[in-house]
Coordinates of C-alpha atoms in Angstrom, one line a residue:
M271 CA -27.8 35.4 19.6
N272 CA -26.3 32.0 18.9
R273 CA -22.8 31.5 17.3
K274 CA -24.2 30.9 13.8
D275 CA -26.3 34.1 13.9
F276 CA -23.3 36.0 15.3
I277 CA -21.1 34.9 12.5
K278 CA -23.7 35.8 9.9
A279 CA -23.9 39.3 11.4
I280 CA -20.2 39.8 11.1
V281 CA -20.2 38.6 7.5
G282 CA -23.1 40.8 6.6
S283 CA -21.5 43.9 8.0
S284 CA -18.1 45.5 8.0
F285 CA -19.2 47.6 11.0
L286 CA -17.6 45.0 13.4
L287 CA -14.5 44.2 11.4
K288 CA -11.3 46.2 11.2
M289 CA -9.6 45.5 7.8
G290 CA -6.3 44.8 9.5
D291 CA -7.9 41.8 11.3
V292 CA -9.6 40.4 8.3
F293 CA -6.9 38.2 6.9
A294 CA -5.2 37.5 10.2
K295 CA -8.4 36.0 11.6
P296 CA -10.5 34.6 8.7
V297 CA -14.1 33.8 9.6
S298 CA -15.7 30.6 8.3
F299 CA -19.5 30.6 8.2
E300 CA -22.5 28.7 7.0
G301 CA -25.4 30.6 5.6
M302 CA -26.1 33.7 3.6
Y303 CA -24.9 37.3 3.4
T304 CA -27.2 40.0 4.8
L305 CA -27.6 43.7 4.1
A306 CA -26.7 45.8 7.1
P307 CA -28.6 49.0 7.7
L308 CA -27.1 52.4 7.0
P309 CA -25.3 53.9 10.0
Y310 CA -27.3 57.1 9.6
A311 CA -30.7 58.1 8.2
N312 CA -31.3 58.2 4.4
D313 CA -31.5 62.0 4.5
A314 CA -28.5 62.5 6.8
L315 CA -26.1 63.4 4.0
E316 CA -28.3 66.1 2.6
P317 CA -27.7 68.4 0.7
H318 CA -24.6 66.7 -0.6
I319 CA -26.2 63.3 -1.3
D320 CA -29.9 63.4 -1.4
K321 CA -32.4 61.1 0.4
L322 CA -33.9 59.4 -2.6
T323 CA -30.5 58.5 -4.0
M324 CA -29.5 57.0 -0.7
E325 CA -32.7 55.0 -0.5
I326 CA -32.3 53.6 -4.0
H327 CA -28.6 53.1 -3.7
H328 CA -28.7 51.2 -0.4
D329 CA -32.1 49.6 -0.3
R330 CA -32.2 48.5 -4.0
H331 CA -28.8 48.5 -5.6
H332 CA -26.8 47.2 -2.6
K333 CA -29.6 44.8 -1.7
A334 CA -29.5 43.4 -5.3
Y335 CA -25.7 42.7 -4.9
V336 CA -26.4 40.8 -1.7
D337 CA -29.3 38.9 -3.1
N338 CA -27.4 37.9 -6.3
L339 CA -24.2 37.0 -4.4
N340 CA -26.3 34.6 -2.2
K341 CA -27.8 33.1 -5.4
A342 CA -24.3 32.7 -6.9
I343 CA -22.9 30.8 -4.0
A344 CA -25.9 28.8 -2.9
G345 CA -25.2 25.1 -2.6
T346 CA -21.5 25.4 -3.4
D347 CA -18.3 25.3 -1.5
M348 CA -18.2 29.1 -1.8
E349 CA -20.7 29.3 1.1
K350 CA -17.8 28.2 3.4
V351 CA -15.2 30.6 2.1
P352 CA -14.6 33.6 4.4
F353 CA -15.7 36.8 2.6
P354 CA -12.3 38.5 2.7
Q355 CA -10.7 35.5 1.2
L356 CA -13.4 35.3 -1.5
I357 CA -12.7 38.9 -2.4
K358 CA -8.9 38.4 -2.3
D359 CA -8.9 35.3 -4.6
I360 CA -11.8 36.5 -6.8
S361 CA -10.2 35.2 -10.0
K362 CA -11.0 31.7 -8.8
Y363 CA -14.7 32.3 -8.8
P364 CA -17.5 32.9 -11.3
V365 CA -18.2 36.4 -12.8
A366 CA -21.4 36.6 -10.8
V367 CA -19.4 36.3 -7.6
R368 CA -16.9 38.9 -8.7
N369 CA -19.6 41.4 -9.7
N370 CA -21.9 40.9 -6.7
G371 CA -19.3 40.1 -4.1
G372 CA -17.4 43.2 -5.1
G373 CA -20.6 45.2 -5.1
H374 CA -21.4 44.0 -1.5
W375 CA -17.8 44.7 -0.2
N376 CA -17.5 48.0 -1.9
H377 CA -20.8 49.4 -0.8
T378 CA -20.4 48.2 2.8
F379 CA -17.1 50.0 2.9
F380 CA -18.5 53.1 1.2
W381 CA -21.3 53.7 3.7
Q382 CA -18.8 53.6 6.5
I383 CA -16.5 56.3 5.2
L384 CA -19.4 58.7 4.9
S385 CA -20.9 60.7 7.7
P386 CA -23.3 63.6 8.3
K387 CA -20.6 65.1 10.5
G388 CA -17.9 64.5 7.8
G389 CA -15.9 66.9 5.8
G390 CA -12.9 69.0 6.8
T391 CA -9.4 67.5 6.7
P392 CA -7.7 64.5 8.1
K393 CA -5.5 64.7 11.2
G394 CA -2.6 63.0 12.8
K395 CA -0.7 60.2 11.2
L396 CA -3.0 60.1 8.2
A397 CA -2.5 63.8 7.5
S398 CA 1.3 63.3 7.7
A399 CA 1.1 60.3 5.4
I400 CA -0.9 62.2 2.8
N401 CA 1.6 65.1 2.9
S402 CA 4.5 62.7 2.5
S403 CA 2.9 60.9 -0.4
F404 CA 1.3 63.7 -2.3
G405 CA 2.8 66.9 -1.0
S406 CA -0.4 68.3 0.5
F407 CA -4.0 67.4 1.2
D408 CA -5.1 69.6 -1.7
K409 CA -2.8 67.8 -4.2
M410 CA -4.2 64.4 -2.9
K411 CA -7.7 65.6 -3.5
E412 CA -6.8 66.8 -7.0
E413 CA -5.3 63.5 -7.9
F414 CA -8.2 61.6 -6.4
N415 CA -10.8 63.8 -8.2
K416 CA -9.0 63.1 -11.5
A417 CA -9.0 59.4 -10.9
A418 CA -12.8 59.5 -10.1
T419 CA -13.7 61.8 -13.0
T420 CA -11.7 60.0 -15.6
R421 CA -12.8 56.5 -14.7
F422 CA -14.6 55.6 -17.9
G423 CA -18.1 54.2 -17.5
S424 CA -18.8 52.7 -14.1
G425 CA -16.4 52.0 -11.3
W426 CA -14.6 53.4 -8.2
A427 CA -11.7 55.6 -7.2
W428 CA -9.6 54.6 -4.2
L429 CA -7.0 55.9 -1.8
I430 CA -5.1 52.8 -0.8
V431 CA -2.2 51.7 1.3
G432 CA 0.0 49.7 -1.1
P433 CA 2.2 46.7 -0.5
D434 CA 5.1 49.1 0.2
K435 CA 2.9 50.8 2.9
K436 CA 2.7 54.0 1.0
L437 CA -0.5 55.8 0.0
K438 CA -1.5 55.6 -3.6
I439 CA -4.6 56.6 -5.7
T440 CA -6.1 54.2 -8.1
S441 CA -9.4 53.3 -9.8
T442 CA -11.2 50.1 -10.7
A443 CA -13.9 49.3 -13.2
N444 CA -17.3 48.0 -12.3
Q445 CA -17.3 46.5 -8.8
D446 CA -13.7 45.5 -8.7
N447 CA -11.5 46.8 -5.8
P448 CA -7.8 46.8 -5.0
L449 CA -8.0 43.9 -2.6
M450 CA -8.8 41.6 -5.5
D451 CA -6.1 39.5 -7.2
V452 CA -7.2 40.9 -10.6
A453 CA -6.5 44.5 -9.6
A454 CA -3.8 46.3 -11.5
D455 CA -2.9 48.3 -8.4
K456 CA -3.2 46.2 -5.3
G457 CA -3.6 47.5 -1.8
T458 CA -5.9 48.1 1.1
P459 CA -8.6 50.7 0.5
I460 CA -8.9 53.4 3.2
L461 CA -11.1 55.8 1.2
G462 CA -13.3 55.2 -1.9
I463 CA -16.0 56.8 -4.0
D464 CA -18.6 55.1 -6.1
V465 CA -18.8 56.7 -9.6
W466 CA -21.6 54.5 -11.0
E467 CA -24.3 56.7 -12.2
H468 CA -26.8 55.3 -9.7
A469 CA -24.7 56.9 -7.0
Y470 CA -25.3 60.5 -8.2
Y471 CA -27.5 60.8 -11.3
L472 CA -30.8 61.8 -9.6
K473 CA -29.2 64.9 -8.1
Y474 CA -26.3 65.6 -10.3
Q475 CA -27.3 64.1 -13.7
N476 CA -24.2 64.0 -15.9
K477 CA -22.2 66.3 -13.7
R478 CA -20.0 63.7 -12.1
A479 CA -17.4 66.3 -11.1
D480 CA -20.0 68.1 -9.0
Y481 CA -20.9 64.9 -7.2
I482 CA -17.2 64.3 -6.5
S483 CA -16.7 67.8 -5.2
A484 CA -19.7 67.3 -2.9
F485 CA -18.4 64.0 -1.6
W486 CA -15.6 65.7 0.3
N487 CA -18.2 67.4 2.5
V488 CA -19.3 64.0 3.9
V489 CA -16.1 62.1 4.2
N490 CA -15.8 60.5 7.6
W491 CA -12.1 61.2 8.3
D492 CA -12.2 59.4 11.7
K493 CA -13.2 56.2 9.9
V494 CA -10.6 56.8 7.1
S495 CA -7.9 57.2 9.8
E496 CA -9.1 54.0 11.4
N497 CA -8.8 52.2 8.1
F498 CA -5.3 53.7 7.6
D499 CA -4.2 52.5 11.1
A500 CA -5.5 49.0 10.4
A501 CA -3.8 48.8 7.0

């Protein structure tokens, strides 16, 4: 793999990047974004998230965000802007970049905080931070569930590390996220849930609360802890 291909691979996948390194070491690149494969099989999250939903969500919806982001930046100076910086300064760029760049970042993040071996409770420093910020893990879940359930229309709910280094729960509309300069509550996401209907409707129909409840069974707490440490 040559240097150009290597950089493309990094940009196309968050698998190789720790969020704490993103802004300290911005990556310049020439070329297009790519869709990384899921880190598990499409049916690996059954019965909590079904195989067909995963196929459609990743192979069609996420791919569409990648394809449309590439179209939006093609032939412009945006091709040379490091992806983390593009997301951070999103207000400077066209709506198509905001929607599709956000969609690409959010989904790449989302796949990583899910695991067929997920569920349970966080450990160590993350568990202590949750208890300090919310009183208990159960109270954090309750607040997170409320943010996800009450997000009107399409969007995301997040557990973030804020500028004050404290944990906070927030939500964003559409494909926005707390890293963006347009976010009302800014911070570094360590956990998030997609509450667009395409994330759950095949299995749960209009029962968003049931999907949110099932989500906790596949949360990859090792990855969330890694995100917390990096933030």
